[in-house]
XYZ file of C-alpha atoms in Angstrom:
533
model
C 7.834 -18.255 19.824
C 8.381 -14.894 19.955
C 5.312 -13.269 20.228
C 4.933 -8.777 20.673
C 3.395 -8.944 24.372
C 1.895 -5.614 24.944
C 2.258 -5.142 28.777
C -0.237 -2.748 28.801
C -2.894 -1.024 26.381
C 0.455 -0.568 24.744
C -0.903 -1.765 20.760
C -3.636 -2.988 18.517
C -1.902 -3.309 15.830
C -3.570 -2.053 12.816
C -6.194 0.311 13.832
C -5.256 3.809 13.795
C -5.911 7.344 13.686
C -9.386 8.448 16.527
C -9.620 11.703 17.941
C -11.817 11.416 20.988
C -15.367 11.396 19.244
C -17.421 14.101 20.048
C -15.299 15.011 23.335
C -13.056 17.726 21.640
C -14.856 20.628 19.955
C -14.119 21.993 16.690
C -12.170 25.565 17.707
C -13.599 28.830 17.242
C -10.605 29.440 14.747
C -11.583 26.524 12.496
C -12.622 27.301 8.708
C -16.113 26.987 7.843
C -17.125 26.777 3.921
C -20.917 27.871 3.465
C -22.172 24.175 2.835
C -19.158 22.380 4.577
C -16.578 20.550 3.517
C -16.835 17.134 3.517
C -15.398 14.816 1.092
C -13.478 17.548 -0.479
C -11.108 19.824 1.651
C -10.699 23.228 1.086
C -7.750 24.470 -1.165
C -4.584 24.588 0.469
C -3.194 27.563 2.256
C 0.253 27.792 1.802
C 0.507 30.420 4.885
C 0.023 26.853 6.841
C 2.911 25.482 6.277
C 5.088 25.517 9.455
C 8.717 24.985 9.761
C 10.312 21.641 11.264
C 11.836 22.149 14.096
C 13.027 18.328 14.642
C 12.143 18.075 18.335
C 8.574 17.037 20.165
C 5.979 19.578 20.583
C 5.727 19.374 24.243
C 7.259 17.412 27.068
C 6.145 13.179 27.296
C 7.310 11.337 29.834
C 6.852 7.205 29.515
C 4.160 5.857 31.411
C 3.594 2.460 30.342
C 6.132 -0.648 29.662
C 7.112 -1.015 26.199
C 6.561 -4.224 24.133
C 8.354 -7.585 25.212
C 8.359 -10.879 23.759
C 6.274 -13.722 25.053
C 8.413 -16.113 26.640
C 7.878 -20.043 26.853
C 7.137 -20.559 23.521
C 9.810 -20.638 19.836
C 7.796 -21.675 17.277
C 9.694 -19.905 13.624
C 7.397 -19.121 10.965
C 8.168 -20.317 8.274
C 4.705 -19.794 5.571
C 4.234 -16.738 3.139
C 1.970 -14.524 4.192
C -1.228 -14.771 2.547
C -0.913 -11.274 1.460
C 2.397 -12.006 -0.508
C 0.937 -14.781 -2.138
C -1.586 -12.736 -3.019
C 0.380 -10.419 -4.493
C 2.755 -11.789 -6.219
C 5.933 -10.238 -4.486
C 8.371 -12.835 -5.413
C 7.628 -12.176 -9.145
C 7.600 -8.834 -8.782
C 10.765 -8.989 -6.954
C 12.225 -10.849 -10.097
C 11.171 -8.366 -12.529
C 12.579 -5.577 -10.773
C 16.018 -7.383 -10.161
C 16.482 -8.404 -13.783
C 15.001 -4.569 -15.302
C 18.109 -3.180 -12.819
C 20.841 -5.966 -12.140
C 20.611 -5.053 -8.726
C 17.842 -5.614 -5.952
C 14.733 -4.912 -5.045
C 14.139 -1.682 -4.514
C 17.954 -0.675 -3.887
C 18.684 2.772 -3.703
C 14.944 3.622 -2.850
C 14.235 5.811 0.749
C 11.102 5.290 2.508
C 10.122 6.802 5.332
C 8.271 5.460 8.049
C 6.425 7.972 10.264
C 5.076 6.074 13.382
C 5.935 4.600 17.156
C 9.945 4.277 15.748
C 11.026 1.365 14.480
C 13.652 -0.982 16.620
C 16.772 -2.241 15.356
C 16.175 -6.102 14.004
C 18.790 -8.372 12.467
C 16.029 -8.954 9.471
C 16.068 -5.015 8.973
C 19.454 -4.567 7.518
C 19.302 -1.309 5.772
C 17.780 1.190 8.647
C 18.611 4.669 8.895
C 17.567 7.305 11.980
C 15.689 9.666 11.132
C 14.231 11.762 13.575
C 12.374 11.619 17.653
C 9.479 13.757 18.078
C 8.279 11.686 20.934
C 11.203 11.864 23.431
C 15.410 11.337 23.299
C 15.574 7.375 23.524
C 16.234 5.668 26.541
C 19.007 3.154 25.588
C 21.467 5.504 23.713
C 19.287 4.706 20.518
C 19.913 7.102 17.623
C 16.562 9.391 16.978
C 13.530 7.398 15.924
C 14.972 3.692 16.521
C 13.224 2.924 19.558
C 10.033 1.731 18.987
C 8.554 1.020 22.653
C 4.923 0.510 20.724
C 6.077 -2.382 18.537
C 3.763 -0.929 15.808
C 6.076 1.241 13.725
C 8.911 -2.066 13.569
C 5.986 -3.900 12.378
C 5.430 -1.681 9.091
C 8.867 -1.153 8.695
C 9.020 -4.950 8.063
C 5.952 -5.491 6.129
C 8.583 -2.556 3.519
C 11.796 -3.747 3.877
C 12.168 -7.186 5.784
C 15.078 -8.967 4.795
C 15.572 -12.917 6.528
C 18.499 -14.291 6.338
C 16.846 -17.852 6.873
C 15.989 -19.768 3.890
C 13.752 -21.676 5.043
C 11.396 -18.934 6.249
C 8.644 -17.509 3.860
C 8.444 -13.629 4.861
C 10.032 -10.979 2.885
C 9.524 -7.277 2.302
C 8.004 -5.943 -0.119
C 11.327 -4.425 -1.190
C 14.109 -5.775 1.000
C 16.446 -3.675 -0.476
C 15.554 -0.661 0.340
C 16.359 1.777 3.098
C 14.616 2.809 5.783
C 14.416 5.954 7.506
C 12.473 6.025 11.030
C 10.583 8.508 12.443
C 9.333 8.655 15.658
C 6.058 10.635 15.774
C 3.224 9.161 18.379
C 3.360 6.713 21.052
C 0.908 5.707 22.908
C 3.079 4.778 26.152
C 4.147 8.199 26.667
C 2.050 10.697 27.913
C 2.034 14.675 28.359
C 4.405 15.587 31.186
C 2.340 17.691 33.418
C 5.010 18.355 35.795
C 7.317 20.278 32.876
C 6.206 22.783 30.483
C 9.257 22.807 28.457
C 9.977 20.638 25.683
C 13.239 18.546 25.599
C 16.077 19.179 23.638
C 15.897 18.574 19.853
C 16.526 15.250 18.841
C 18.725 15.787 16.044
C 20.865 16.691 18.983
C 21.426 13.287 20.772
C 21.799 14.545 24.004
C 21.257 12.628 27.886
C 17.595 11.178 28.488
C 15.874 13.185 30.921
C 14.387 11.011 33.981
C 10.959 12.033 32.763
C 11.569 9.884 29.862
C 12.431 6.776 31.939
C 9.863 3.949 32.206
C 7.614 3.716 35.224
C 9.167 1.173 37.907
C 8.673 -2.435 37.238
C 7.708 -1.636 33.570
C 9.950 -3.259 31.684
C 11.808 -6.554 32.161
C 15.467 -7.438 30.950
C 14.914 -10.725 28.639
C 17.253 -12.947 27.010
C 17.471 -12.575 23.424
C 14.536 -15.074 21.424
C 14.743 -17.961 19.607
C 14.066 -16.883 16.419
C 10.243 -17.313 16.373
C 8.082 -15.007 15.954
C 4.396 -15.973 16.689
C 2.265 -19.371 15.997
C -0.381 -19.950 13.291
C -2.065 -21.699 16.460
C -3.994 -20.792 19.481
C -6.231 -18.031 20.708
C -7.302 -16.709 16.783
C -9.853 -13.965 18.084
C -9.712 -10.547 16.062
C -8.392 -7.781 17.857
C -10.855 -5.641 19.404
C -10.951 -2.658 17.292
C -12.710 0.073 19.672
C -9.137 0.242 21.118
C -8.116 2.706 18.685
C -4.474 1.889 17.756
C -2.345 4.041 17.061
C -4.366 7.873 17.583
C -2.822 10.817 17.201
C -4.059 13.675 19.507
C -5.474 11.380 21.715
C -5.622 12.330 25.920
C -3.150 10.835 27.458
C -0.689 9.752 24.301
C 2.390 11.559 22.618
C 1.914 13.010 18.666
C 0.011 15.450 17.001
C -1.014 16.919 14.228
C 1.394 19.894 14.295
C 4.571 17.335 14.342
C 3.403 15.217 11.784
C 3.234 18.237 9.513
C 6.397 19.106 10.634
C 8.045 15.949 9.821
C 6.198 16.127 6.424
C 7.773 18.983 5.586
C 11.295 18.080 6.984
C 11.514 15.319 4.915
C 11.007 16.531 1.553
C 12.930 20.100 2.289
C 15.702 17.994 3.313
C 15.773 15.452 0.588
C 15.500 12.649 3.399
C 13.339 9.977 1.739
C 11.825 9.304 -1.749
C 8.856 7.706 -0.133
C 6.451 8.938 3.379
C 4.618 5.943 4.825
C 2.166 7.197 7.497
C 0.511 4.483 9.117
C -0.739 6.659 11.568
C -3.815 9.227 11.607
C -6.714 11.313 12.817
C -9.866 10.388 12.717
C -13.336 13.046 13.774
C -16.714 13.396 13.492
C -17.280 15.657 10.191
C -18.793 18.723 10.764
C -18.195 20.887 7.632
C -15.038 22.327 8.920
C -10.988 22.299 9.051
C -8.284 22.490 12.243
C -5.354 24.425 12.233
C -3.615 21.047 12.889
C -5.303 19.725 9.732
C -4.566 22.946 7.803
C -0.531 22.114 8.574
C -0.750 18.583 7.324
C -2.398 19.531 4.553
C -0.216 21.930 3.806
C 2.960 19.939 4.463
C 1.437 17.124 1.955
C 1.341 19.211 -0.542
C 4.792 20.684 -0.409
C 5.930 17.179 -0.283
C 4.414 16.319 -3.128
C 5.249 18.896 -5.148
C 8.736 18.089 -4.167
C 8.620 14.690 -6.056
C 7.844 12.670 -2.966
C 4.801 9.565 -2.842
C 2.871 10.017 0.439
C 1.076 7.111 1.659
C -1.178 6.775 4.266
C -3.345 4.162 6.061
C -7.141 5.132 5.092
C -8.280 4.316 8.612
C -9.646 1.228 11.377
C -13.468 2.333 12.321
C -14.084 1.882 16.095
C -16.729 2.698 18.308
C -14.888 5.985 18.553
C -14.527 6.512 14.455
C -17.472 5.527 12.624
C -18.177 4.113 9.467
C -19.025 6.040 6.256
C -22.255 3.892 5.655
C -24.159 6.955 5.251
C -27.065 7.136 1.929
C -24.621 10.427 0.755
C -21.417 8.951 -0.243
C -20.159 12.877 -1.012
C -20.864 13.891 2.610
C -19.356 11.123 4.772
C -19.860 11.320 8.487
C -16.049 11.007 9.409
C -13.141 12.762 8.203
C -9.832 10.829 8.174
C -6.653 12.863 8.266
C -3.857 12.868 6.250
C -5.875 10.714 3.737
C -8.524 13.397 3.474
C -6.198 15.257 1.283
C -6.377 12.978 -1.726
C -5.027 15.176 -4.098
C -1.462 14.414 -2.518
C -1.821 11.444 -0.873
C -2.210 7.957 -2.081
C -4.795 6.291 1.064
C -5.015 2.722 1.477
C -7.739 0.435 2.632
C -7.991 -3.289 3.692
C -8.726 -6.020 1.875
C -8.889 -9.749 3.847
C -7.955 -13.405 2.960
C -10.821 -13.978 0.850
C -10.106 -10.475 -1.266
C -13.402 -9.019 -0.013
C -12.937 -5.456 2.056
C -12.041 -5.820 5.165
C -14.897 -4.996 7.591
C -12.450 -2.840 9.282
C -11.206 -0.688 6.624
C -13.013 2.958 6.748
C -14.555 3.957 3.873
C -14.676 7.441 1.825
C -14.079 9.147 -1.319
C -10.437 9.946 -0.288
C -9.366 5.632 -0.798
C -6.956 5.958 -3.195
C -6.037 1.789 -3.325
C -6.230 -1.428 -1.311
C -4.093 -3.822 -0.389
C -3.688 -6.870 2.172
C -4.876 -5.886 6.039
C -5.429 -9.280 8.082
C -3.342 -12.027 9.540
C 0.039 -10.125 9.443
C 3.117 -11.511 9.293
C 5.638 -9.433 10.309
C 9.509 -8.759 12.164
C 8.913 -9.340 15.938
C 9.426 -5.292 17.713
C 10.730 -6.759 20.860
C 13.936 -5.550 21.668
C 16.305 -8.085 20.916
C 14.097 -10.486 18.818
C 15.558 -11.724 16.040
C 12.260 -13.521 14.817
C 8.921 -12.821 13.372
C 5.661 -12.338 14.834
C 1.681 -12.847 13.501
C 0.059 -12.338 17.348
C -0.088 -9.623 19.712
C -1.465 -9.667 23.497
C -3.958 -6.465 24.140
C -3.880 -5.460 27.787
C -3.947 -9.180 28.965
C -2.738 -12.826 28.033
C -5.271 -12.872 25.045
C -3.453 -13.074 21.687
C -5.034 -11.663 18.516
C -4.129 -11.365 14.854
C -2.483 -8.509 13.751
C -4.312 -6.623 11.478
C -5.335 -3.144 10.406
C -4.869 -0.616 7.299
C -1.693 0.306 9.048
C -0.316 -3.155 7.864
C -2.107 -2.565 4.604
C -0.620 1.016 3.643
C 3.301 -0.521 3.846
C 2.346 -3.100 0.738
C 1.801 0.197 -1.572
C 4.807 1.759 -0.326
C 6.811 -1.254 -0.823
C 5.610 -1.480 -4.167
C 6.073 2.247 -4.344
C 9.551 1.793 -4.094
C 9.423 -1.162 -6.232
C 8.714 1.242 -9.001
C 10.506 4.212 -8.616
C 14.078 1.294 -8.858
C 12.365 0.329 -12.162
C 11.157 3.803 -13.572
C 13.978 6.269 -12.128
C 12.468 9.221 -13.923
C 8.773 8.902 -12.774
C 8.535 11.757 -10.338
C 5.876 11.068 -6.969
C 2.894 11.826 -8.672
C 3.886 9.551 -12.032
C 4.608 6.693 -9.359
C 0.919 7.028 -7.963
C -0.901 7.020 -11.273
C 1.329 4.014 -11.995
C -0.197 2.439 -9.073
C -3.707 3.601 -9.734
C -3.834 2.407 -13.009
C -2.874 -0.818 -13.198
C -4.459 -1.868 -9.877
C -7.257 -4.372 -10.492
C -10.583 -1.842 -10.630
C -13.708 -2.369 -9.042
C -16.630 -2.694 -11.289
C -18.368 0.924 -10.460
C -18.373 4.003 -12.866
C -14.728 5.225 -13.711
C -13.284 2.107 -12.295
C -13.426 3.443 -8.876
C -15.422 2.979 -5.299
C -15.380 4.212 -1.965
C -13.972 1.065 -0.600
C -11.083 0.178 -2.410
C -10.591 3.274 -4.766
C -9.104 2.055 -7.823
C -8.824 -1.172 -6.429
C -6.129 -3.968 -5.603
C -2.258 -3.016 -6.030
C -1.249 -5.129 -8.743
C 2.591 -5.085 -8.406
C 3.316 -6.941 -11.505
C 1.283 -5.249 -13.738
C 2.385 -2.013 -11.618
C 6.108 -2.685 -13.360
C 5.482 -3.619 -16.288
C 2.422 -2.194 -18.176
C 2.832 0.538 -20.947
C 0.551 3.218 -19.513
C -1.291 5.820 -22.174
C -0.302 8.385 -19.087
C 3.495 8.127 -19.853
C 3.545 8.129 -24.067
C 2.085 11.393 -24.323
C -1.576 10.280 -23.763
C -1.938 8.485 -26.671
C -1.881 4.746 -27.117
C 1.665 3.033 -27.946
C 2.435 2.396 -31.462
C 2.052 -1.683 -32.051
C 5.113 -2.524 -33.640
C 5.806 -3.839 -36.895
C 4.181 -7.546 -37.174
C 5.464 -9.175 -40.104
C 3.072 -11.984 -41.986
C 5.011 -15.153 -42.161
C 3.728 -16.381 -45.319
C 5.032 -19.524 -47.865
C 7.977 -18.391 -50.154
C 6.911 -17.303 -53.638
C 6.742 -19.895 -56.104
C 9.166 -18.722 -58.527
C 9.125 -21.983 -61.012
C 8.267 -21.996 -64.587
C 4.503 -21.709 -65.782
C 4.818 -23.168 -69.113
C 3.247 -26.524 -67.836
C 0.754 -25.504 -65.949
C -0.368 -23.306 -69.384
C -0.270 -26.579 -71.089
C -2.122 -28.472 -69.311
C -5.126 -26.015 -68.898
C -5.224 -25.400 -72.756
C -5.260 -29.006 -73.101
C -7.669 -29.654 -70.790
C -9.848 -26.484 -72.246
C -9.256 -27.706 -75.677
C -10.633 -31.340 -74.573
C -13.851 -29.808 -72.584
C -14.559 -27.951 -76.253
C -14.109 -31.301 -78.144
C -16.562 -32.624 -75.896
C -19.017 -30.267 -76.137
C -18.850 -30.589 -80.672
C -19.532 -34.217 -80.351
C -22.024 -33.622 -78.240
C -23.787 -31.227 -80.687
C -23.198 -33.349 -83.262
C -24.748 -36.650 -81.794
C -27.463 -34.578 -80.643
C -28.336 -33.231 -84.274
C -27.571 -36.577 -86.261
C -30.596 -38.350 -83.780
C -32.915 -35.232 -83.635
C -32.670 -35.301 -88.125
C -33.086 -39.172 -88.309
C -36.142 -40.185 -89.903
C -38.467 -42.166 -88.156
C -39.090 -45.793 -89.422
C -42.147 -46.980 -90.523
C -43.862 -50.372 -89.165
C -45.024 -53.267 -90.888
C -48.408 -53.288 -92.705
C -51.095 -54.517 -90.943
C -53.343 -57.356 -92.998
């Protein structure tokens, strides 16, 4: 089996997105509305929007060991997913390969903003995109090192191609293209001992030692069997106060500033048709807005208005990022970034096996969709697995499902690019609406809730509905039915004329004798009895 060991506190995988609670105080700087904002941000300021400048912020230096496969053990997985049965990918999958001749989702970009993503023999169509974390270790191009194991993981859940028949797992859209983009990790840390931030990564360039793993850290292992994780053993839930995969959080690599950045990069460069962001900020609300939030939100928005469909996870609460389970549903508690800016981005919560929200899966009027979250199936992030994985070990020889709205957010932009290879023409924002619409809606007033938005992706009615949206707003035209009726007796009427006047003429005969008998008794006279003596 090859299952992601996390050495270290390296990766939950699937909760995402805290900002130490309470610990960091809003700055002076931030914007202030007179009665807050809260489930609705501010409008966007378009002085906000910063320039990429394609290299980290500040200087990281590794401090943990990176994610290695657990030896002993090659078990291959061979099941579906629940979530794809679910879904019906395989059909949707069909109707997108016969609609284009091609496959599924050929041609399509998506970008996948996260902890890299590592080369895998099941990830065939993989393209570098950027490193905002550090210059890889290994010679990697930008953004295909993934010493996390979390941003492989998504990348997977997208685009996973097998070349093994006999195993179940598939993308979402296998045919697409990945571009990686490494934005947080959560084995690197701020390197105190430097000011200066490396080189940029679109530059290659040598790795500087800072970037080198601690002694000890990592281990050189033989490639794996092809496994990828067992359906068996230690099934406990991964403990979710961990926090995942935070950005701005002490002693971790990414913020705010560079995911803006990247944002921006992307759709000024014409790199990708599709941003996933598994990855995000989570904070107490207090009314207000960050600069850092002010840049994302600003980046989203030039993004979108640039054609491209942003997706982002909606958020794990922890101990550390509450729940909105407060009576005012307009004035949640905790503000999730980027999904807070709904009006650009398409959020995603978690639904589990038995289709009910996942208890996980933070709540707020910015959920756009849902999709599957729990016992993830997924490519193995080890370097040099060529397997699968459904377990991950969490700071100890514990294994735990892999779950979280990061695994949930890479469904909807799988299906994403599922229908922008069917509908060419539909810009970003006609691709979310597609989604929105035809997802299955929760029963609430204007088919939408605060826990699963509009509700369940529904890929196959997602490619093939006619949507009122995209004919103008008006209803489609039925076509034409034609009634399928007997063929016209064309025959001569002559007899039937005859034998109704004969039959009329015999009913009148009838009716004269009748009258006749009838008068001939009623003018008979009566006869008169025999004389009594």
């Amino acid at each position: 089996m090859s299952v992601a060991r996390r050495t270290t506190t390296a990766l939950l995988a699937g909760t995402i997105g805290v900002l130490s609670p309470l610990a960091i105080a809003v700055p002076g700087w931030a914007q202030t509305a007179a009665d807050g904002y809260f489930a609705t941000p501010p409008p966007v300021d378009p002085g906000k929007l910063i320039p990429d400048e394609r290299k980290p912020d500040k200087s990281y230096k590794q401090s943990k060991g990176c994610v290695q496969r657990s030896l002993g053990e090659n078990i291959v997985l061979k099941n579906r997913p629940w979530g794809q049965e679910y879904l019906q990918i395989s059909k949707a999958q069909d109707i997108v390969k016969a609609a284009t001749g091609g496959g599924a989702g050929k041609g399509v970009r998506v970008a996948v903003v996260d902890t890299g993503v590592t080369r895998h023999p099941w990830l065939p169509n993989l393209l570098p995109g950027g490193d905002y974390v550090a210059p890889t270790t290994k010679n990697q191009p930008p953004g295909l090192e993934d010493c996390d194991g979390h941003g492989t993981e998504v990348a997977g859940i997208i685009a996973g191609k097998p070349d093994n028949p006999e195993v179940g797992f598939v993308g979402v859209a296998p045919d697409a293209t990945i571009v990686s983009y490494r934005q947080l990790s959560e084995n690197y840390e701020p390197n105190t001992e430097t000011a200066a931030p490396p080189p940029s990564s679109s530059t290659g360039g040598t790795p500087s030692s800072s970037t080198n793993p601690p002694s000890g850290s990592e281990s050189s292992l033989p490639p794996s069997g092809g496994g990828g994780g067992s359906s068996e053993g230690d099934q406990t839930s991964p403990g979710q106060s961990n926090g995942g995969r935070q950005l701005e959080k002490a002693g971790t690599a990414g913020t705010l500033k560079t995911l803006a950045e990247i944002i921006r990069g992307i759709a000024e460069r014409n790199e990708a048709d599709i941003i996933n962001m598994s990855v995000d900020n989570c904070r107490p609300a207090t009314g207000s807005i960050t600069e850092g939030e002010q840049q994302v939100q600003a980046a989203v928005h030039f993004a979108a208005e640039k054609g491209v469909v942003i997706i982002a996870a909606a958020g794990n609460a922890t101990d550390t990022c509450p729940q909105n389970d407060q009576p005012d549903a307009k004035k949640p508690k905790t503000i999730v970034t980027p999904p807070w800016f709904a009006d650009d981005v398409l959020s995603v919560g978690a639904i589990d096996e038995t289709g009910g929200v996942a208890a996980f899966s933070v709540h707020g009027p910015w959920v756009g969709v849902a999709a599957p979250g729990t016992k993830i199936i997924s490519l193995d992030p080890a370097e040099g697995s060529n397997g699968l994985a459904n377990l991950t070990f969490e700071s100890g020889d514990k294994a735990s499902e892999i779950q979280g709205t990061s695994f949930a957010a890479p469904y909807v932009a799988g299906l994403a690019a599922l229908v922008k290879a069917k509908f060419p023409n539909l810009d970003g924002r006609g691709i979310v609406n597609r989604i929105k619409e035809t997802a299955q809606h929760p029963a609430a007033p204007g088919g939408r809730d605060n826990f699963v938005g509009f509700g369940v992706i529904d890929p196959v009615a997602a490619l093939t509905a006619t949507l009122p949206s995209e004919v103008g707003g008006m209803a489609p035209i039925p076509s034409q039915q034609m009634a399928q009726l007997p063929p016209a007796n064309d025959r001569s009427s002559t007899p039937v004329i005859v034998a109704l006047a004969g039959t009329g003429g015999g009913v009148v005969a009838l009716l004269i004798t009748l009258f006749v008998m009838h008068t001939i008794r009623r003018n008979r006279p009566a006869e008169t009895g025999p004389a009594r003596r």
